[in-house]
PDB file of C-alpha atoms in Angstrom:
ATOM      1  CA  UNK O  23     134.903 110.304  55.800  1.00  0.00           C
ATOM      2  CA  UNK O  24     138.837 110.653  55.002  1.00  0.00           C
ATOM      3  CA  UNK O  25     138.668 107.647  53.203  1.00  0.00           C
ATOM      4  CA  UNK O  26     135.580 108.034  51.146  1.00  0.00           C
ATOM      5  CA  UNK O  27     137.330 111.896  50.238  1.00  0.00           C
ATOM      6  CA  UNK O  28     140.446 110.151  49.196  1.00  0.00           C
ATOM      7  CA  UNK O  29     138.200 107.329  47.059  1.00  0.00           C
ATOM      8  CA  UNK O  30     136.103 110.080  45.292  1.00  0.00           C
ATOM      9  CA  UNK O  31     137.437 113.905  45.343  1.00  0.00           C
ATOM     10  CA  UNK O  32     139.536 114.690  42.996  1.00  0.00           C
ATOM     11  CA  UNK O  33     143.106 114.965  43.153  1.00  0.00           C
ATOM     12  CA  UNK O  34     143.116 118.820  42.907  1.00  0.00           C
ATOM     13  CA  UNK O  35     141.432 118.898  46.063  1.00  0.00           C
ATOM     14  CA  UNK O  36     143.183 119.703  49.231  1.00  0.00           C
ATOM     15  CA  UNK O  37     141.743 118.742  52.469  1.00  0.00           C
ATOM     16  CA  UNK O  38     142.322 119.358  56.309  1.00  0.00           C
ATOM     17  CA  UNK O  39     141.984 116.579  58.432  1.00  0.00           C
ATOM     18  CA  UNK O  40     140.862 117.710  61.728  1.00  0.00           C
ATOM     19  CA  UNK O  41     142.157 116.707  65.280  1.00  0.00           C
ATOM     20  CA  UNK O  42     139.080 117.408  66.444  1.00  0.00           C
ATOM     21  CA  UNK O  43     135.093 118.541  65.664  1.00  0.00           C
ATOM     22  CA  UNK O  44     132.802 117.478  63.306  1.00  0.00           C
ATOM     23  CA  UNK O  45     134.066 118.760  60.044  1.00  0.00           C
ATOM     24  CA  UNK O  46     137.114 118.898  57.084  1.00  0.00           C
ATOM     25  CA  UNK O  47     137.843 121.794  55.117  1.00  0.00           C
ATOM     26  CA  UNK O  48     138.176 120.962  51.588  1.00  0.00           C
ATOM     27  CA  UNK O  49     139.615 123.958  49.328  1.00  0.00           C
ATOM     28  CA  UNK O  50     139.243 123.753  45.792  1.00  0.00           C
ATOM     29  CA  UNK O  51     141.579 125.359  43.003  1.00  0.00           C
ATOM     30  CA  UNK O  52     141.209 128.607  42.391  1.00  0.00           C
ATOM     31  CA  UNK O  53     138.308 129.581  39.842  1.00  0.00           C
ATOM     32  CA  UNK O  54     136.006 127.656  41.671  1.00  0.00           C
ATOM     33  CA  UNK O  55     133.188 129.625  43.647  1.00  0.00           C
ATOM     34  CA  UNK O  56     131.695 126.397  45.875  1.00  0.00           C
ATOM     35  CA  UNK O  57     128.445 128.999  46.625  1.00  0.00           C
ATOM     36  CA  UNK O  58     127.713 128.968  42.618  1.00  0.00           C
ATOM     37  CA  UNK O  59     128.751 124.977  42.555  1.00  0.00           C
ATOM     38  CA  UNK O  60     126.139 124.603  45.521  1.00  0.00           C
ATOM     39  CA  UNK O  61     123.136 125.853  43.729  1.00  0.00           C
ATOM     40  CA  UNK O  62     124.184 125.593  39.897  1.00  0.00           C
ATOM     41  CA  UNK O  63     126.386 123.154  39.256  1.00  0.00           C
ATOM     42  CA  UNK O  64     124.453 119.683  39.859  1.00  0.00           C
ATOM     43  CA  UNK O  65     124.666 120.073  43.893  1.00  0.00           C
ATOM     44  CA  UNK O  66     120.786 119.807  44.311  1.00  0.00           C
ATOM     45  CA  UNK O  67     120.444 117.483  41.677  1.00  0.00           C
ATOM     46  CA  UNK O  68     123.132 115.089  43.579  1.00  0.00           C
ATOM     47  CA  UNK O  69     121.336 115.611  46.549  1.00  0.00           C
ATOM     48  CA  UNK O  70     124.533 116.705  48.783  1.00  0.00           C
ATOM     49  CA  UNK O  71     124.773 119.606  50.636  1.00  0.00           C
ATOM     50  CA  UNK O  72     128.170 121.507  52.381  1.00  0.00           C
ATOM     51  CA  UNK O  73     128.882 124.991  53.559  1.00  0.00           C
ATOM     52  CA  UNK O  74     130.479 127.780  51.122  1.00  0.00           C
ATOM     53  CA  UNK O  75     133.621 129.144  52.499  1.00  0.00           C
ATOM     54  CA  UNK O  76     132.581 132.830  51.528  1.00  0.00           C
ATOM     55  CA  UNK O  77     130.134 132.185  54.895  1.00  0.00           C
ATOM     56  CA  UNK O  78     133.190 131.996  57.089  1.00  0.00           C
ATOM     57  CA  UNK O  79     135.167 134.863  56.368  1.00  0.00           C
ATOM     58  CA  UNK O  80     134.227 138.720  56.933  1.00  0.00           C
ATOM     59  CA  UNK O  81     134.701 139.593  53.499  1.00  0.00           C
ATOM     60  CA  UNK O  82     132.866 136.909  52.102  1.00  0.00           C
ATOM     61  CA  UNK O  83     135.854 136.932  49.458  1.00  0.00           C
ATOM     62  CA  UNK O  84     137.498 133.440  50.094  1.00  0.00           C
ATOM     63  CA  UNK O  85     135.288 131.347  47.000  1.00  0.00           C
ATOM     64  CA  UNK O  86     137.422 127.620  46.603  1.00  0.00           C
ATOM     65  CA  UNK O  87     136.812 126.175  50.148  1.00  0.00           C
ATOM     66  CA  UNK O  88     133.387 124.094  51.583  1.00  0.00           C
ATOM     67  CA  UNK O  89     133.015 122.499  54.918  1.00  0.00           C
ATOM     68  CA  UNK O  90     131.902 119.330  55.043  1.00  0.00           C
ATOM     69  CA  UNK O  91     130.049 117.772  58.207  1.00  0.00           C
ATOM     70  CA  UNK O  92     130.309 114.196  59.226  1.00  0.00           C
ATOM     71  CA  UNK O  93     128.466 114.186  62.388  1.00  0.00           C
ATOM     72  CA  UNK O  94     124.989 112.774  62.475  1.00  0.00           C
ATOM     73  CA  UNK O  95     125.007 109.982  59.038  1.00  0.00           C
ATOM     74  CA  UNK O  96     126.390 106.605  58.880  1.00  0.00           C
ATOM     75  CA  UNK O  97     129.586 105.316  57.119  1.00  0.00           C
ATOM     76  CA  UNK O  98     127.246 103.794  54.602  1.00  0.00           C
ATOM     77  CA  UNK O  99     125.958 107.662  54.066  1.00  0.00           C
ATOM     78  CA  UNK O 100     129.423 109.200  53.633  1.00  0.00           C
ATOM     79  CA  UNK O 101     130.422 106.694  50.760  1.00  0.00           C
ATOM     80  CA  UNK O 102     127.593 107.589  48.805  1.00  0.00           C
ATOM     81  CA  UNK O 103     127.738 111.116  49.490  1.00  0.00           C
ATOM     82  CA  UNK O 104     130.981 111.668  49.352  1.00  0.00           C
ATOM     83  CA  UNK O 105     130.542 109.542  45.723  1.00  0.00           C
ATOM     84  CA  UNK O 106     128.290 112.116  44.708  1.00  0.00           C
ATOM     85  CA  UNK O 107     129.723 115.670  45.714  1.00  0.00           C
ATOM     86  CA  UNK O 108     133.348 114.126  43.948  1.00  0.00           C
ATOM     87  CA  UNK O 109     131.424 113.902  40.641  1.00  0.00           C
ATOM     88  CA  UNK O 110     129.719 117.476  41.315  1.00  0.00           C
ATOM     89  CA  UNK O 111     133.545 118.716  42.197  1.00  0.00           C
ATOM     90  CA  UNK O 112     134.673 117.119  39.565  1.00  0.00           C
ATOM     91  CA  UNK O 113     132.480 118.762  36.981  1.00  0.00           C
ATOM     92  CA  UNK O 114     132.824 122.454  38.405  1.00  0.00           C
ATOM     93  CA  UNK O 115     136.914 122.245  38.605  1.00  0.00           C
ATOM     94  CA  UNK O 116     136.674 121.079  34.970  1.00  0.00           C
ATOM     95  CA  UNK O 117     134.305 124.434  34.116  1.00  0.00           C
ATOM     96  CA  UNK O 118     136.237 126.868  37.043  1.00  0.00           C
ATOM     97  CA  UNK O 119     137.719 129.800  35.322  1.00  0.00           C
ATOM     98  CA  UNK O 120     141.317 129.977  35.216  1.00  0.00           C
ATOM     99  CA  UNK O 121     142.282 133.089  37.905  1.00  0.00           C
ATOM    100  CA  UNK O 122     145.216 135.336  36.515  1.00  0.00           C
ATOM    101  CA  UNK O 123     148.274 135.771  37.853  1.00  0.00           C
ATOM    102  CA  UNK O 124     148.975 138.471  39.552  1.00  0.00           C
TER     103      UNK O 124
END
């Protein structure tokens, strides 16, 4: 999956590689909310799927992150997923809404 993220995301994408699991945390810049990207921004249409970061943290105020899983699909899978979800990245960093500074 690390190489198919490198291939397709973006460069303003950060990732975490993990040591262990069956998933990377990818953070987007700021501006993006990955839980409006998910169900308005081409997501279903792309058919790929990933796990807002607002659902991990108690506030539900952390809005640039997704998990991604890579348990369960082939290599073959991951390329063309991970093909798809950098175009739908892609397209909501390009419309994200700068955040001020503070």
């Amino acid at each position: 999956m690390m190489a198919a993220i490198q291939k397709y995301v973006p460069d303003a994408v950060t990732v975490t590689h993990p040591t262990g699991g069956f998933y990377y945390w990818v953070t987007l810049p700021q501006g993006v909310d990955t839980t409006a990207v998910l169900t308005n921004i081409a997501a279903p249409q792309a058919h790929v799927t990933y796990i807002p970061s607002a659902n991990f943290y108690p506030q539900h105020d952390v809005h640039n992150g997704l998990r991604l899983s890579y348990s369960g699909v082939t290599p073959a899978q991951i390329d063309a997923g991970m093909c798809r979800l950098g175009q739908v990245l892609e397209t909501a960093i390009k419309r994200a809404q700068p955040v001020p500074e503070a």
